[in-house]
Tab-separated table of C-alpha atoms in Angstrom:
chain	number	residue	atom	x	y	z
J	30	UNK	CA	24.184	-21.295	-15.602
J	31	UNK	CA	27.369	-23.256	-13.979
J	32	UNK	CA	27.430	-26.496	-12.602
J	33	UNK	CA	25.289	-27.140	-9.445
J	34	UNK	CA	28.223	-29.168	-7.940
J	35	UNK	CA	30.770	-26.282	-9.036
J	36	UNK	CA	28.094	-23.691	-6.601
J	37	UNK	CA	30.441	-21.814	-3.734
J	38	UNK	CA	28.750	-22.393	-0.659
J	39	UNK	CA	28.693	-20.339	3.216
J	40	UNK	CA	27.875	-22.858	6.044
J	41	UNK	CA	26.548	-21.451	8.402
J	42	UNK	CA	25.627	-23.521	11.746
J	43	UNK	CA	23.695	-21.859	14.822
J	44	UNK	CA	25.452	-24.450	17.338
J	45	UNK	CA	22.306	-23.555	20.188
J	46	UNK	CA	19.416	-24.847	17.450
J	47	UNK	CA	21.729	-28.222	16.097
J	48	UNK	CA	23.278	-31.277	17.149
J	49	UNK	CA	26.843	-32.635	16.233
J	50	UNK	CA	25.260	-35.887	15.330
J	51	UNK	CA	23.772	-34.654	12.403
J	52	UNK	CA	27.274	-33.150	10.900
J	53	UNK	CA	28.686	-36.066	8.699
J	54	UNK	CA	25.082	-36.262	6.842
J	55	UNK	CA	24.951	-32.265	6.583
J	56	UNK	CA	28.021	-31.791	4.623
J	57	UNK	CA	26.977	-34.799	2.605
J	58	UNK	CA	23.898	-33.488	2.060
J	59	UNK	CA	25.959	-29.982	1.053
J	60	UNK	CA	27.940	-31.678	-1.117
J	61	UNK	CA	25.731	-32.339	-3.035
J	62	UNK	CA	24.590	-28.929	-4.391
J	63	UNK	CA	28.337	-27.363	-4.202
J	64	UNK	CA	31.108	-26.983	-2.396
J	65	UNK	CA	32.005	-25.397	1.633
J	66	UNK	CA	34.199	-22.466	0.699
J	67	UNK	CA	33.380	-21.546	4.123
J	68	UNK	CA	32.674	-23.336	6.912
J	69	UNK	CA	31.603	-21.890	10.610
J	70	UNK	CA	29.782	-22.847	13.590
J	71	UNK	CA	28.490	-20.410	16.323
J	72	UNK	CA	28.020	-20.250	19.687
J	73	UNK	CA	29.240	-19.612	22.649
J	74	UNK	CA	32.011	-22.214	23.864
J	75	UNK	CA	32.687	-21.043	27.246
J	76	UNK	CA	29.476	-23.012	28.089
J	77	UNK	CA	30.113	-26.623	28.642
J	78	UNK	CA	26.764	-27.922	27.318
J	79	UNK	CA	28.417	-27.422	23.521
J	80	UNK	CA	31.246	-29.589	24.640
J	81	UNK	CA	29.811	-32.340	22.190
J	82	UNK	CA	31.421	-30.320	19.296
J	83	UNK	CA	34.978	-30.107	19.267
J	84	UNK	CA	36.010	-33.758	18.173
J	85	UNK	CA	33.406	-33.069	15.488
J	86	UNK	CA	34.643	-29.873	14.306
J	87	UNK	CA	38.268	-31.253	14.285
J	88	UNK	CA	37.396	-33.783	12.065
J	89	UNK	CA	35.389	-31.543	9.676
J	90	UNK	CA	37.721	-28.980	9.463
J	91	UNK	CA	34.483	-26.669	10.955
J	92	UNK	CA	35.435	-23.002	12.572
J	93	UNK	CA	34.084	-22.348	15.645
J	94	UNK	CA	32.948	-18.554	16.398
J	95	UNK	CA	33.536	-17.515	19.554
J	96	UNK	CA	30.031	-15.189	20.884
J	97	UNK	CA	29.859	-14.372	24.269
J	98	UNK	CA	25.901	-14.542	26.128
J	99	UNK	CA	25.947	-11.057	27.344
J	100	UNK	CA	22.503	-11.435	29.374
J	101	UNK	CA	20.186	-14.083	29.868
J	102	UNK	CA	17.226	-14.927	27.071
J	103	UNK	CA	19.096	-12.778	24.721
J	104	UNK	CA	20.662	-14.916	21.770
J	105	UNK	CA	23.614	-13.043	20.621
J	106	UNK	CA	24.906	-16.138	18.567
J	107	UNK	CA	22.156	-15.627	16.558
J	108	UNK	CA	23.090	-11.334	15.600
J	109	UNK	CA	26.527	-12.467	15.231
J	110	UNK	CA	25.589	-15.510	12.732
J	111	UNK	CA	23.464	-12.579	10.839
J	112	UNK	CA	26.004	-10.330	10.468
J	113	UNK	CA	28.891	-12.411	8.971
J	114	UNK	CA	26.125	-14.110	6.246
J	115	UNK	CA	26.290	-10.593	5.399
J	116	UNK	CA	29.191	-9.811	5.468
J	117	UNK	CA	30.025	-12.823	3.390
J	118	UNK	CA	26.870	-11.518	1.438
J	119	UNK	CA	28.331	-8.268	0.039
J	120	UNK	CA	31.851	-9.902	-0.467
J	121	UNK	CA	29.976	-11.263	-3.546
J	122	UNK	CA	32.021	-14.280	-3.455
J	123	UNK	CA	29.475	-17.508	-2.933
J	124	UNK	CA	26.945	-18.483	-4.813
J	125	UNK	CA	24.278	-19.714	-2.106
J	126	UNK	CA	24.159	-19.950	1.484
J	127	UNK	CA	23.597	-23.144	3.661
J	128	UNK	CA	22.003	-22.287	6.730
J	129	UNK	CA	21.301	-24.321	10.295
J	130	UNK	CA	19.553	-23.845	12.575
J	131	UNK	CA	15.728	-24.025	13.885
J	132	UNK	CA	15.263	-20.910	15.215
J	133	UNK	CA	12.576	-18.584	13.214
J	134	UNK	CA	15.226	-15.414	13.944
J	135	UNK	CA	16.941	-16.773	10.428
J	136	UNK	CA	13.807	-16.229	8.173
J	137	UNK	CA	14.803	-12.428	7.176
J	138	UNK	CA	18.433	-13.199	6.708
J	139	UNK	CA	17.207	-15.980	4.165
J	140	UNK	CA	15.073	-13.966	2.505
J	141	UNK	CA	16.881	-11.050	2.314
J	142	UNK	CA	20.156	-13.298	0.850
J	143	UNK	CA	17.272	-14.511	-2.090
J	144	UNK	CA	16.387	-10.698	-2.601
J	145	UNK	CA	20.512	-10.909	-3.930
J	146	UNK	CA	19.923	-13.566	-6.110
J	147	UNK	CA	21.939	-15.844	-3.885
J	148	UNK	CA	20.407	-20.006	-3.552
J	149	UNK	CA	19.085	-20.371	0.338
J	150	UNK	CA	19.742	-23.821	1.345
J	151	UNK	CA	18.101	-24.073	5.116
J	152	UNK	CA	18.703	-27.035	7.807
J	153	UNK	CA	16.929	-27.516	10.848
J	154	UNK	CA	14.454	-30.186	12.934
J	155	UNK	CA	10.550	-30.548	12.388
J	156	UNK	CA	9.777	-28.011	14.950
J	157	UNK	CA	11.126	-26.342	13.004
J	158	UNK	CA	8.271	-22.557	11.896
J	159	UNK	CA	7.291	-22.798	8.475
J	160	UNK	CA	8.574	-19.304	7.869
J	161	UNK	CA	11.645	-20.049	7.953
J	162	UNK	CA	11.260	-23.012	5.986
J	163	UNK	CA	9.267	-20.910	2.948
J	164	UNK	CA	11.858	-18.483	2.985
J	165	UNK	CA	14.810	-21.092	1.687
J	166	UNK	CA	14.845	-22.549	-1.406
J	167	UNK	CA	15.377	-25.416	-0.092
J	168	UNK	CA	14.829	-26.868	3.495
J	169	UNK	CA	15.794	-30.645	4.942
J	170	UNK	CA	15.009	-31.699	8.022
J	171	UNK	CA	18.052	-32.590	9.874
J	172	UNK	CA	16.621	-36.296	10.977
J	173	UNK	CA	16.930	-37.155	7.587
J	174	UNK	CA	20.580	-36.833	7.641
J	175	UNK	CA	20.920	-38.636	10.862
J	176	UNK	CA	20.725	-42.394	9.340
J	177	UNK	CA	21.682	-45.215	11.827
J	178	UNK	CA	20.672	-43.216	15.066
J	179	UNK	CA	21.037	-44.126	18.718
J	180	UNK	CA	17.496	-43.841	19.800
J	181	UNK	CA	14.263	-44.090	18.366
J	182	UNK	CA	12.957	-40.849	18.712
J	183	UNK	CA	16.180	-39.533	16.868
J	184	UNK	CA	16.167	-42.387	13.948
J	185	UNK	CA	14.893	-41.449	10.690
J	186	UNK	CA	12.350	-40.983	9.323
J	187	UNK	CA	11.004	-45.263	8.648
J	188	UNK	CA	8.875	-45.899	5.407
J	189	UNK	CA	5.871	-45.376	4.642
J	190	UNK	CA	2.793	-47.538	3.439
J	191	UNK	CA	0.750	-47.433	0.255
J	192	UNK	CA	-2.398	-47.056	2.097
J	193	UNK	CA	-0.601	-44.517	4.622
J	194	UNK	CA	1.332	-42.350	1.635
J	195	UNK	CA	-2.499	-42.312	-0.281
J	196	UNK	CA	-4.012	-41.543	2.748
J	197	UNK	CA	-1.632	-38.055	2.705
J	198	UNK	CA	-3.627	-35.965	0.745
J	199	UNK	CA	-1.274	-33.186	0.758
J	200	UNK	CA	1.254	-35.180	-0.595
J	201	UNK	CA	-1.256	-36.529	-3.781
J	202	UNK	CA	-2.573	-32.927	-4.269
J	203	UNK	CA	1.568	-31.341	-5.039
J	204	UNK	CA	2.236	-35.006	-6.922
J	205	UNK	CA	-1.315	-34.829	-8.953
J	206	UNK	CA	-0.403	-30.316	-9.829
J	207	UNK	CA	3.007	-30.911	-10.532
J	208	UNK	CA	2.645	-33.988	-12.952
J	209	UNK	CA	0.276	-31.876	-14.649
J	210	UNK	CA	2.408	-28.693	-14.573
J	211	UNK	CA	4.640	-30.969	-16.604
J	212	UNK	CA	3.223	-33.265	-18.245
J	213	UNK	CA	3.359	-33.753	-22.334
J	214	UNK	CA	0.257	-34.074	-24.164
J	215	UNK	CA	0.514	-37.928	-23.866
J	216	UNK	CA	-0.303	-36.908	-20.172
J	217	UNK	CA	3.708	-38.166	-19.353
J	218	UNK	CA	6.034	-35.948	-17.288
J	219	UNK	CA	9.866	-35.967	-16.860
J	220	UNK	CA	10.707	-36.625	-12.766
J	221	UNK	CA	13.234	-34.119	-12.631
J	222	UNK	CA	10.445	-31.534	-13.315
J	223	UNK	CA	8.287	-32.643	-11.218
J	224	UNK	CA	10.658	-32.675	-8.555
J	225	UNK	CA	11.517	-28.937	-9.706
J	226	UNK	CA	8.278	-28.170	-9.234
J	227	UNK	CA	7.442	-29.587	-6.099
J	228	UNK	CA	10.248	-27.997	-4.553
J	229	UNK	CA	9.177	-24.562	-5.981
J	230	UNK	CA	6.050	-24.670	-3.929
J	231	UNK	CA	7.357	-26.902	-1.085
J	232	UNK	CA	10.763	-26.185	-0.527
J	233	UNK	CA	10.811	-28.172	2.777
J	234	UNK	CA	9.255	-31.595	0.287
J	235	UNK	CA	11.805	-34.270	0.794
J	236	UNK	CA	11.042	-37.809	-0.129
J	237	UNK	CA	13.506	-39.335	2.706
J	238	UNK	CA	10.573	-37.353	5.081
J	239	UNK	CA	8.227	-40.622	3.719
J	240	UNK	CA	11.534	-42.870	3.867
J	241	UNK	CA	12.596	-43.072	0.731
J	242	UNK	CA	15.916	-42.372	-0.926
J	243	UNK	CA	14.602	-40.841	-3.772
J	244	UNK	CA	11.525	-39.582	-5.459
J	245	UNK	CA	10.774	-42.121	-7.660
J	246	UNK	CA	10.900	-45.141	-4.859
J	247	UNK	CA	8.524	-42.631	-2.813
J	248	UNK	CA	5.814	-42.227	-6.130
J	249	UNK	CA	6.391	-45.831	-7.082
J	250	UNK	CA	5.385	-46.563	-3.232
J	251	UNK	CA	2.381	-44.715	-3.623
J	252	UNK	CA	0.801	-47.577	-6.058
J	253	UNK	CA	-1.190	-44.377	-7.837
J	254	UNK	CA	1.311	-43.847	-10.861
J	255	UNK	CA	3.015	-45.492	-13.254
J	256	UNK	CA	6.454	-45.108	-14.555
J	257	UNK	CA	8.464	-46.007	-17.530
J	258	UNK	CA	12.503	-45.475	-18.408
J	259	UNK	CA	13.081	-43.756	-21.016
J	260	UNK	CA	16.906	-43.501	-23.168
J	261	UNK	CA	17.992	-40.293	-24.252
J	262	UNK	CA	21.245	-39.165	-25.246
J	263	UNK	CA	23.807	-41.102	-23.106
J	264	UNK	CA	21.384	-40.785	-19.856
J	265	UNK	CA	18.050	-42.838	-18.357
J	266	UNK	CA	14.996	-40.373	-17.637
J	267	UNK	CA	12.064	-41.222	-15.425
J	268	UNK	CA	8.280	-40.579	-16.741
J	269	UNK	CA	5.487	-40.980	-14.825
J	270	UNK	CA	2.012	-40.656	-15.621
J	271	UNK	CA	-0.925	-41.728	-13.121
J	272	UNK	CA	-2.622	-45.092	-13.412
J	273	UNK	CA	-5.434	-45.040	-15.753
J	274	UNK	CA	-8.338	-45.836	-13.318
J	275	UNK	CA	-10.259	-49.262	-13.757
J	276	UNK	CA	-14.099	-49.343	-14.465
């Protein structure tokens, strides 16, 4: 399998369901998964509500695609974006697609792209319906891409305390099940394998949603697991196992 950094990606943004403030963080996140060979954003650029995008698009070389709103209440932007996505898919030049929207209308598109063997990265706000989130290989909430935002409401999630993390039964269940699935005979599990298993079970899982930049920080923050750093080959690898219960 080719290294992930060589993946050719098509980035398609729904301007009606995304904000200019996310773009810098969005493109930095996408760079972790591959190279954006196509960057397109769809909307009716004759409308004043999209004026805030102009400077951002010029700075980051994102191509605006004009789509008029033919009738009130009908989202022609979605249709144009879906048609373009299928054209790009059939061209067979891309390893994956990044769909940026909080709209559930893209659920079937994400499923269809995955059926073709391509990777789908979804990006949207926390309000994004679950069907679209789970239709993607990985889904990233755009709130974690904002960094230092201008308002409290837009700010990235604050770091949760150990008490709050331990009270999150869904989080603990994900971690414990993944550690058990990835563990060796001694009970230790590689952190990379843990993250991979969790992502398959819950595509929208992200340690940043809990205020931790990395999974290792989240695991340590909970305080219920012990970690060990091992030197394997030329790299360092982190292993995790549950702490022994005190008698």
